[in-house]
C-alpha cells in the first residue's frame, strides 16, 4: 500500500533537507523526501579543487533558527573530529566540498529519504499523490517542491556535438584530457561564479588557451558588504514582501551582484595565474572578453564557432575545440499532472502565484498546501535562491502548515530603515 505522510518533499537539496531537519516540531517522522539522484550529494559536478562557499558556515540547515539542533554544521564538525583542523586551516569561507559532505552527513540522519526516485508527476485525488515511473510512491496532505535549478543552454548551443559543447557541471570529467593537449583552444561562456570556476579549473589543469566570454560589461565581483548582507535577513524579507511586484522586480535586478557576482578570491586567483603565466610563457593563457552576447554557433572545420554581439553592436566570431556553457540556471519544471495544473492559479507569465509563506495559490490550498522553494526571487527576494536563511524559510513553512506560530524567530537590532 502507498505510504501516507503529512508532507512529501520533492528533491533532497539543502532547501528540503532544512525543512525535513526541522519538521519534528510539527509532526515527527512525518515528512518524506524523494530525490532523483542515486545518492546524497550537492552540485557534485562543481566541486573543483579550491572552490569555496559564497556563504558563511553558520548559514547551515538549522542554526539560524536553532543553534542547538543536532544537525548544525558545528555539531557535524565536532562529531566528525574535524573542528580543530578546520579552524586551524583559517578558511575565509569553507570549501564547497565540505558543505557537500555536511549535507551528506545530515541527510544520513534524516528518516524517509528515498534516492533514485524522480517524481514525474503529482496528482490530486483528495490527497497529493506523487508518482515515479508510473507508480504512486507516496500520498500526502502537503507537498513541498524543492527541485532547484537546471543549467540553461541556449537552443543553438544545445544542437551542437555534446562532446565539444557541454555545461559547466560536466567539465570536471573532461579535465583529465587537458594536460595531454594544453594548447587546445577552449571557450567558457558566462559572467558569474560558475564560469569563473570553470576558467580557474582549466587553468589549474594546464590549459593555455582560454577565451572567457561574458555578457556583463565586466566580470563583476560578489557584493558582500555589510549593507549588502542587510538584504539577506528576515527583517528585509518582511519589508520586501510589502512592496508591489514591479518594485520588487526592479529591486532584485539592482541587487543581483549580491547573489550572482564572482567571489573576489576566485577572480584574484585567475588574474594572478594569468599574470604569472605571461611572465613565464610570454602570453596570457586567459583572454578576458566581457561585453559580448553569444547569439549563434556552428560546427566548422572540426571546431565550434561562436557568433557574438559586442556592447558596441559589432559582431565577432570566436572559435574553439571545446565550449563550456555556464550561462546561468533555470527553474526545474513543476511536476504537476494536467488536472492538478488546471487547479493552480497562474500569473500573466503562466507562473504559479506564490504567496508570502512560499505556498502557491490553488483550489484546495486551505487543506492542502503546496510550497515551492527557490522559485520566488520576485516574491520573497533574492534570499529565496540562496542558502542564507534556509532555516527561517523552513520556520515560515512550518508556521504556515500549523496555522500558528510553532517556530518563532527574531531579527532585532536593525539600524537600517527600508523604504
Ligand atoms: C555550483 C553552485 C554553487 C552554489 N553555491 C552557493 C553558495 O555558496 N551559497 C549560496 O547561498 N547559494 C549557492 N548556490 C545557490 C543555491 O543556494 C543552491 O543552488 C542550492 O543548492 C539550492 O538548493 P535547493 O535545495 O533549492 O536546490 P538543489 O540543491 O538544486 O536541489 C534540488 C534537488 O532536487 C532534485 N530533483 C529535481 N527534480 C526532481 C524530481 N522531479 N524528483 C526528485 N528529485 C528532483 C535534484 O536532483 C536536486 O538534488 C550555488 C549554486 C550552484 C549551482
Coordinates of C-alpha atoms and ligand atoms in Angstrom, one line a residue:
X1 CA 0.0 0.0 0.0
X2 CA 1.2 3.5 -0.8
X3 CA 2.5 5.2 2.4
X4 CA 0.8 8.3 3.6
X5 CA 2.8 11.3 5.1
X6 CA 1.9 14.6 6.5
X7 CA 4.2 16.2 3.8
X8 CA 6.2 15.0 0.9
X9 CA 9.2 17.0 -0.3
X10 CA 10.3 16.6 -3.9
X11 CA 14.1 16.9 -4.1
X12 CA 16.6 16.4 -1.3
X13 CA 18.8 19.5 -1.8
X14 CA 19.6 21.9 1.1
X15 CA 16.1 23.5 0.9
X16 CA 14.1 20.4 1.6
X17 CA 16.8 18.9 3.9
X18 CA 16.5 22.0 6.1
X19 CA 12.7 21.6 6.2
X20 CA 13.0 17.8 7.0
X21 CA 15.5 18.6 9.7
X22 CA 13.1 20.9 11.4
X23 CA 9.8 19.0 10.7
X24 CA 9.8 17.2 14.1
X25 CA 8.5 20.5 15.6
X26 CA 5.3 19.7 13.8
X27 CA 5.0 16.0 13.2
X28 CA 8.0 13.7 14.0
X29 CA 9.0 11.5 11.1
X30 CA 6.0 12.7 9.0
X31 CA 7.8 14.2 6.1
X32 CA 9.3 12.0 3.3
X33 CA 11.7 13.3 0.6
X34 CA 12.1 11.8 -2.8
X35 CA 15.3 12.5 -4.7
X36 CA 16.2 11.8 -8.3
X37 CA 19.9 11.4 -7.7
X38 CA 21.0 7.9 -6.7
X39 CA 22.8 9.1 -3.6
X40 CA 23.2 12.1 -1.4
X41 CA 25.2 15.0 -2.9
X42 CA 25.2 18.6 -3.8
X43 CA 26.1 20.1 -7.2
X44 CA 28.6 17.2 -7.4
X45 CA 29.9 18.3 -10.9
X46 CA 31.0 21.6 -9.5
X47 CA 33.4 20.5 -6.7
X48 CA 36.7 21.5 -8.4
X49 CA 39.7 21.7 -6.2
X50 CA 39.9 25.1 -4.4
X51 CA 36.2 26.1 -4.8
X52 CA 34.7 27.8 -1.8
X53 CA 31.3 28.6 -0.5
X54 CA 29.9 32.0 -1.1
X55 CA 28.1 32.0 2.3
X56 CA 29.5 31.6 5.8
X57 CA 29.2 28.2 7.6
X58 CA 26.8 29.4 10.3
X59 CA 24.3 29.6 7.5
X60 CA 23.7 25.8 7.6
X61 CA 20.4 23.9 7.5
X62 CA 19.3 24.8 11.0
X63 CA 21.5 27.1 13.1
X64 CA 19.9 30.4 12.4
X65 CA 16.7 29.1 13.8
X66 CA 18.0 26.6 16.3
X67 CA 21.8 26.5 17.0
X68 CA 21.3 23.6 19.4
X69 CA 19.9 21.4 16.7
X70 CA 21.8 18.1 16.3
X71 CA 22.2 18.7 12.5
X72 CA 24.1 22.0 12.9
X73 CA 27.3 22.5 11.0
X74 CA 29.2 22.9 14.3
X75 CA 27.9 19.6 15.5
X76 CA 29.0 18.0 12.2
X77 CA 32.5 19.4 12.7
X78 CA 32.7 18.2 16.3
X79 CA 31.3 14.8 15.9
X80 CA 33.4 14.0 12.8
X81 CA 36.5 15.1 14.6
X82 CA 37.5 17.8 12.2
X83 CA 36.6 21.0 14.2
X84 CA 40.2 21.9 15.2
X85 CA 41.6 21.1 11.7
X86 CA 39.1 23.3 10.0
X87 CA 39.5 26.2 12.4
X88 CA 43.3 25.9 12.1
X89 CA 43.2 26.0 8.3
X90 CA 41.8 29.5 8.6
X91 CA 39.4 29.5 5.6
X92 CA 37.6 32.7 4.9
X93 CA 34.7 30.6 3.6
X94 CA 34.7 26.8 3.7
X95 CA 35.5 24.6 0.7
X96 CA 32.4 23.7 -1.2
X97 CA 33.2 20.0 -0.8
X98 CA 33.0 20.5 3.0
X99 CA 29.4 21.8 2.7
X100 CA 28.6 18.9 0.4
X101 CA 30.0 16.4 3.0
X102 CA 28.0 18.2 5.7
X103 CA 24.8 17.7 3.7
X104 CA 25.6 14.0 3.2
X105 CA 26.2 13.7 6.9
X106 CA 22.9 15.5 7.7
X107 CA 20.9 13.5 5.1
X108 CA 22.1 10.2 6.6
X109 CA 20.5 11.1 9.9
X110 CA 17.1 12.0 8.5
X111 CA 14.5 9.3 8.1
X112 CA 12.4 8.8 5.0
X113 CA 14.7 10.0 2.2
X114 CA 14.4 7.8 -0.9
X115 CA 17.1 8.2 -3.6
X116 CA 16.9 7.2 -7.2
X117 CA 13.3 8.3 -7.4
X118 CA 12.5 11.1 -9.7
X119 CA 8.9 12.3 -9.2
X120 CA 7.4 12.5 -12.7
X121 CA 4.1 13.9 -11.7
X122 CA 1.8 14.7 -8.8
X123 CA -1.9 14.3 -9.0
X124 CA -4.7 15.2 -6.6
X125 CA -7.4 12.7 -5.6
X126 CA -8.3 14.2 -2.2
X127 CA -4.6 13.7 -1.2
X128 CA -1.5 14.8 -3.1
X129 CA -0.1 11.7 -4.8
X130 CA 3.5 11.6 -6.0
X131 CA 4.3 9.3 -8.9
X132 CA 7.6 7.9 -10.1
X133 CA 8.0 5.8 -13.2
X134 CA 4.3 5.2 -13.5
X135 CA 3.8 4.2 -9.8
X136 CA 2.4 6.1 -6.9
X137 CA 5.2 6.3 -4.3
X138 CA 3.6 8.4 -1.6
X139 CA 0.4 10.2 -0.6
X140 CA 0.5 13.4 1.5
X141 CA -1.6 16.2 2.8
X142 CA 1.0 18.8 1.9
X143 CA 3.7 19.0 -0.8
X144 CA 7.0 20.9 -0.9
X145 CA 8.7 21.3 -4.2
X146 CA 12.4 21.8 -3.8
X147 CA 13.6 20.7 -7.2
X148 CA 16.1 23.5 -7.5
X149 CA 17.5 24.7 -10.9
X150 CA 19.0 23.2 -14.1
X151 CA 21.8 24.7 -16.2
X152 CA 20.5 26.9 -19.0
X153 CA 21.7 26.0 -22.5
X154 CA 20.6 28.3 -25.4
X155 CA 19.0 26.3 -28.2
X156 CA 21.7 27.0 -30.8
X157 CA 24.3 25.5 -28.5
X158 CA 22.2 22.5 -27.4
X159 CA 22.1 21.4 -31.0
X160 CA 25.9 21.0 -31.3
X161 CA 28.1 18.0 -30.6
X162 CA 27.8 17.3 -26.9
X163 CA 31.4 16.0 -26.8
X164 CA 32.6 19.5 -27.5
X165 CA 29.8 21.8 -26.2
X166 CA 28.7 21.0 -22.6
X167 CA 27.6 22.6 -19.4
X168 CA 29.8 23.5 -16.5
X169 CA 28.6 20.6 -14.4
X170 CA 30.3 18.2 -16.9
X171 CA 33.7 20.0 -17.1
X172 CA 35.2 18.0 -14.2
X173 CA 35.0 14.7 -16.1
X174 CA 36.7 16.2 -19.2
X175 CA 39.6 17.8 -17.4
X176 CA 41.7 14.7 -17.4
X177 CA 42.5 15.2 -21.1
X178 CA 43.7 18.8 -20.8
X179 CA 47.3 18.0 -19.7
X180 CA 47.8 16.0 -22.9
X181 CA 46.6 18.9 -25.2
X182 CA 47.4 22.1 -23.2
X183 CA 47.2 24.3 -26.4
X184 CA 43.8 23.1 -27.4
X185 CA 41.6 26.3 -27.5
X186 CA 38.7 26.4 -25.1
X187 CA 35.9 29.0 -24.7
X188 CA 34.0 29.5 -21.4
X189 CA 30.6 31.3 -21.7
X190 CA 29.2 33.1 -18.7
X191 CA 29.7 36.0 -16.3
X192 CA 29.1 34.5 -12.9
X193 CA 30.8 32.4 -10.3
X194 CA 30.4 29.2 -12.2
X195 CA 32.1 30.5 -15.3
X196 CA 35.0 31.8 -13.2
X197 CA 35.4 28.4 -11.5
X198 CA 35.5 26.7 -15.0
X199 CA 38.2 29.1 -16.1
X200 CA 40.2 28.5 -12.9
X201 CA 39.8 24.7 -13.2
X202 CA 41.0 24.8 -16.9
X203 CA 44.0 26.9 -15.8
X204 CA 44.9 24.6 -13.0
X205 CA 44.8 21.7 -15.4
X206 CA 47.4 23.4 -17.6
X207 CA 45.2 24.8 -20.3
X208 CA 47.0 27.6 -22.1
X209 CA 44.3 28.9 -24.5
X210 CA 41.0 30.0 -22.9
X211 CA 38.7 32.7 -24.0
X212 CA 36.3 33.8 -21.3
X213 CA 33.2 35.4 -22.9
X214 CA 30.6 37.1 -20.8
X215 CA 27.6 39.4 -21.3
X216 CA 28.3 41.7 -18.4
X217 CA 30.4 44.7 -19.1
X218 CA 33.0 43.4 -16.6
X219 CA 33.4 40.2 -14.7
X220 CA 31.8 41.6 -11.6
X221 CA 32.6 40.6 -8.1
X222 CA 30.1 39.4 -5.5
X223 CA 28.9 42.3 -3.4
X224 CA 29.3 41.1 0.1
X225 CA 29.4 44.3 2.2
X226 CA 27.5 44.8 5.5
X227 CA 24.8 46.8 3.7
X228 CA 24.5 44.0 1.0
X229 CA 24.1 41.5 3.8
X230 CA 21.3 43.5 5.2
X231 CA 19.3 42.2 2.2
X232 CA 19.7 38.6 3.4
X233 CA 18.0 38.9 6.8
X234 CA 14.4 38.2 7.8
X235 CA 13.7 41.8 8.6
X236 CA 14.4 42.8 5.0
X237 CA 12.4 40.0 3.7
X238 CA 9.4 41.2 5.7
X239 CA 9.8 44.7 4.3
X240 CA 10.3 43.4 0.7
X241 CA 7.1 41.3 0.8
X242 CA 5.1 44.5 1.3
X243 CA 6.2 46.1 -2.0
X244 CA 4.4 45.8 -5.3
X245 CA 5.6 43.2 -7.9
X246 CA 7.0 45.9 -10.2
X247 CA 9.1 47.4 -7.4
X248 CA 10.3 44.0 -6.3
X249 CA 11.4 43.2 -9.8
X250 CA 13.3 46.4 -10.1
X251 CA 15.0 46.0 -6.7
X252 CA 16.0 42.4 -7.5
X253 CA 17.7 43.3 -10.8
X254 CA 19.6 46.1 -8.9
X255 CA 20.7 43.7 -6.2
X256 CA 21.8 40.9 -8.4
X257 CA 25.5 41.2 -7.7
X258 CA 24.8 40.4 -4.0
X259 CA 23.9 37.0 -5.2
X260 CA 25.3 36.3 -8.6
X261 CA 28.7 38.0 -8.6
X262 CA 32.1 36.3 -8.6
X263 CA 33.9 35.7 -5.4
X264 CA 36.8 38.2 -5.3
X265 CA 39.2 35.3 -4.3
X266 CA 38.3 33.4 -7.5
X267 CA 38.8 36.5 -9.6
X268 CA 42.2 37.3 -8.0
X269 CA 43.3 33.7 -8.5
X270 CA 42.6 33.9 -12.2
X271 CA 44.2 37.3 -12.7
X272 CA 47.3 36.3 -10.7
X273 CA 47.7 33.0 -12.5
X274 CA 47.3 34.7 -15.9
X275 CA 49.9 37.3 -15.0
X276 CA 52.4 34.8 -13.8
X277 CA 52.0 32.6 -16.9
X278 CA 52.6 35.7 -19.1
X279 CA 55.9 36.1 -17.2
X280 CA 56.9 32.5 -17.8
X281 CA 55.5 31.7 -21.2
X282 CA 55.2 35.1 -22.8
X283 CA 51.4 35.0 -23.3
X284 CA 48.3 35.2 -21.2
X285 CA 46.5 31.8 -21.1
X286 CA 43.2 33.5 -20.5
X287 CA 41.8 36.2 -22.7
X288 CA 39.1 38.1 -20.7
X289 CA 36.3 39.0 -23.0
X290 CA 33.4 40.9 -21.3
X291 CA 30.5 42.8 -23.1
X292 CA 29.7 40.0 -25.6
X293 CA 26.5 38.2 -26.1
X294 CA 26.7 34.9 -27.8
X295 CA 24.0 34.8 -30.4
X296 CA 24.7 31.8 -32.6
X297 CA 27.1 28.9 -33.0
X298 CA 28.0 26.2 -35.6
X299 CA 30.5 23.4 -36.2
X300 CA 33.2 24.4 -38.7
X301 CA 36.4 22.5 -39.7
X302 CA 36.3 20.4 -36.6
X303 CA 35.9 23.4 -34.3
X304 CA 33.0 25.3 -32.7
X305 CA 32.5 28.8 -34.0
X306 CA 30.5 31.3 -31.9
X307 CA 28.9 34.4 -33.1
X308 CA 28.9 37.3 -30.6
X309 CA 27.3 40.7 -30.5
X310 CA 29.5 43.2 -28.7
X311 CA 28.3 46.0 -26.5
X312 CA 29.1 48.5 -29.3
X313 CA 26.8 46.5 -31.7
X314 CA 29.8 45.0 -33.5
X315 CA 29.9 41.4 -34.5
X316 CA 32.7 38.9 -33.7
X317 CA 33.4 35.3 -34.3
X318 CA 35.5 33.1 -32.0
X319 CA 36.5 29.5 -32.4
X320 CA 37.5 26.8 -30.0
X321 CA 37.8 23.0 -29.8
X322 CA 35.6 22.9 -26.7
X323 CA 33.0 25.2 -25.3
X324 CA 31.9 25.2 -21.7
X325 CA 28.4 26.7 -21.1
X326 CA 27.9 28.5 -17.8
X327 CA 25.1 30.8 -18.9
X328 CA 23.0 30.7 -15.8
X329 CA 20.4 28.3 -14.5
X330 CA 16.6 28.0 -15.0
X331 CA 13.9 26.6 -12.7
X332 CA 13.2 22.9 -12.9
X333 CA 9.7 22.4 -14.3
X334 CA 6.8 21.8 -11.8
X335 CA 5.9 18.1 -11.8
X336 CA 2.1 18.6 -11.8
X337 CA -0.2 16.4 -13.9
X338 CA -2.6 18.3 -16.2
X339 CA -5.6 18.0 -13.8
X340 CA -3.6 19.4 -10.9
X341 CA -2.1 22.1 -13.1
X342 CA -5.6 23.2 -14.0
X343 CA -6.4 23.9 -10.3
X344 CA -3.4 26.2 -9.9
X345 CA -3.8 30.0 -10.2
X346 CA -1.1 31.4 -12.5
X347 CA 0.0 35.0 -13.2
X348 CA 0.3 36.7 -16.6
X349 CA 3.6 34.8 -17.3
X350 CA 1.9 31.5 -16.7
X351 CA 3.8 31.0 -13.4
X352 CA 2.0 29.9 -10.2
X353 CA 1.2 32.7 -7.9
X354 CA 3.4 32.4 -4.9
X355 CA 2.2 33.7 -1.5
X356 CA 4.4 35.3 1.1
X357 CA 4.6 31.9 3.0
X358 CA 6.0 30.2 -0.1
X359 CA 2.8 28.3 -0.8
X360 CA 1.1 28.6 -4.2
X361 CA -2.5 29.7 -4.7
X362 CA -4.6 26.7 -5.8
X363 CA -8.1 25.4 -5.4
X364 CA -7.6 23.2 -2.3
X365 CA -4.9 25.3 -0.6
X366 CA -7.0 25.7 2.6
X367 CA -6.5 22.0 3.4
X368 CA -3.5 21.0 1.2
X369 CA -0.6 23.4 1.0
X370 CA 1.8 23.2 -1.9
X371 CA 5.0 25.1 -1.3
X372 CA 7.6 26.0 -3.9
X373 CA 11.2 26.7 -2.7
X374 CA 13.8 28.6 -4.7
X375 CA 11.2 29.9 -7.2
X376 CA 10.2 33.2 -5.7
X377 CA 13.0 35.7 -6.0
X378 CA 10.5 38.3 -7.1
X379 CA 8.2 37.5 -4.2
X380 CA 10.5 36.8 -1.2
X381 CA 13.6 38.4 -2.7
X382 CA 17.0 37.0 -3.8
X383 CA 17.3 35.3 -0.4
X384 CA 15.0 32.6 -1.8
X385 CA 17.6 31.4 -4.3
X386 CA 20.4 31.3 -1.7
X387 CA 21.3 29.4 1.4
X388 CA 21.5 32.4 3.6
X389 CA 18.4 31.9 5.7
X390 CA 17.2 28.4 4.9
X391 CA 16.1 27.6 8.4
X392 CA 14.0 30.8 8.5
X393 CA 12.2 29.8 5.3
X394 CA 11.7 26.3 6.9
X395 CA 10.2 28.0 10.0
X396 CA 7.9 30.1 7.9
X397 CA 6.6 27.0 6.1
X398 CA 6.1 25.1 9.4
X399 CA 4.2 28.0 10.8
X400 CA 2.0 28.1 7.7
X401 CA 1.2 24.4 7.8
X402 CA 0.5 24.6 11.5
X403 CA -1.7 27.7 11.1
X404 CA 0.0 29.2 14.1
X405 CA 3.5 30.2 15.2
X406 CA 5.2 27.0 16.1
X407 CA 8.7 28.3 15.1
X408 CA 9.1 31.8 16.3
X409 CA 12.2 33.7 15.2
X410 CA 13.5 37.2 15.8
X411 CA 15.5 39.7 13.8
X412 CA 16.0 42.8 16.0
X413 CA 19.0 45.2 16.1
X414 CA 18.1 46.9 12.9
X415 CA 20.0 50.1 12.0
X416 CA 18.5 50.3 8.5
X417 CA 15.2 51.7 7.6
X418 CA 14.0 50.5 4.2
X419 CA 11.5 52.4 2.1
Ligands
LIG1 C1 27.6 25.3 -8.1 C2 26.7 26.2 -7.2 C3 27.2 26.7 -6.0 C4 26.4 27.4 -5.2 N1 26.9 27.9 -4.0 C5 26.1 28.7 -3.2 C6 26.7 29.3 -2.0 O1 27.9 29.1 -1.7 N2 25.8 30.0 -1.2 C7 24.5 30.2 -1.5 O2 23.8 30.8 -0.8 N3 24.0 29.7 -2.7 C8 24.7 28.9 -3.5 N4 24.2 28.4 -4.7 C9 22.8 28.7 -5.0 C10 21.8 27.8 -4.2 O3 21.8 28.0 -2.9 C11 22.0 26.3 -4.5 O4 21.7 26.0 -5.8 C12 21.1 25.4 -3.6 O5 21.6 24.1 -3.9 C13 19.7 25.5 -3.8 O6 19.1 24.5 -3.0 P1 17.8 23.7 -3.5 O7 17.5 22.6 -2.4 O8 16.7 24.6 -3.7 O9 18.1 23.0 -4.9 P2 19.2 21.9 -5.3 O10 20.3 21.9 -4.4 O11 19.4 22.1 -6.8 O12 18.4 20.5 -5.1 C14 17.3 20.1 -5.8 C15 17.3 18.6 -5.8 O13 16.1 18.2 -6.4 C16 16.3 17.0 -7.2 N5 15.3 16.9 -8.1 C17 15.0 17.8 -9.2 N6 13.9 17.4 -9.8 C18 13.4 16.3 -9.1 C19 12.3 15.5 -9.3 N7 11.4 15.7 -10.2 N8 12.1 14.4 -8.4 C20 13.0 14.2 -7.4 N9 14.1 15.0 -7.2 C21 14.3 16.0 -8.1 C22 17.7 17.3 -7.8 O14 18.3 16.1 -8.1 C23 18.4 18.0 -6.6 O15 19.2 17.1 -5.8 C24 25.0 27.6 -5.5 C25 24.5 27.1 -6.7 C26 25.3 26.4 -7.5 C27 24.8 25.9 -8.9

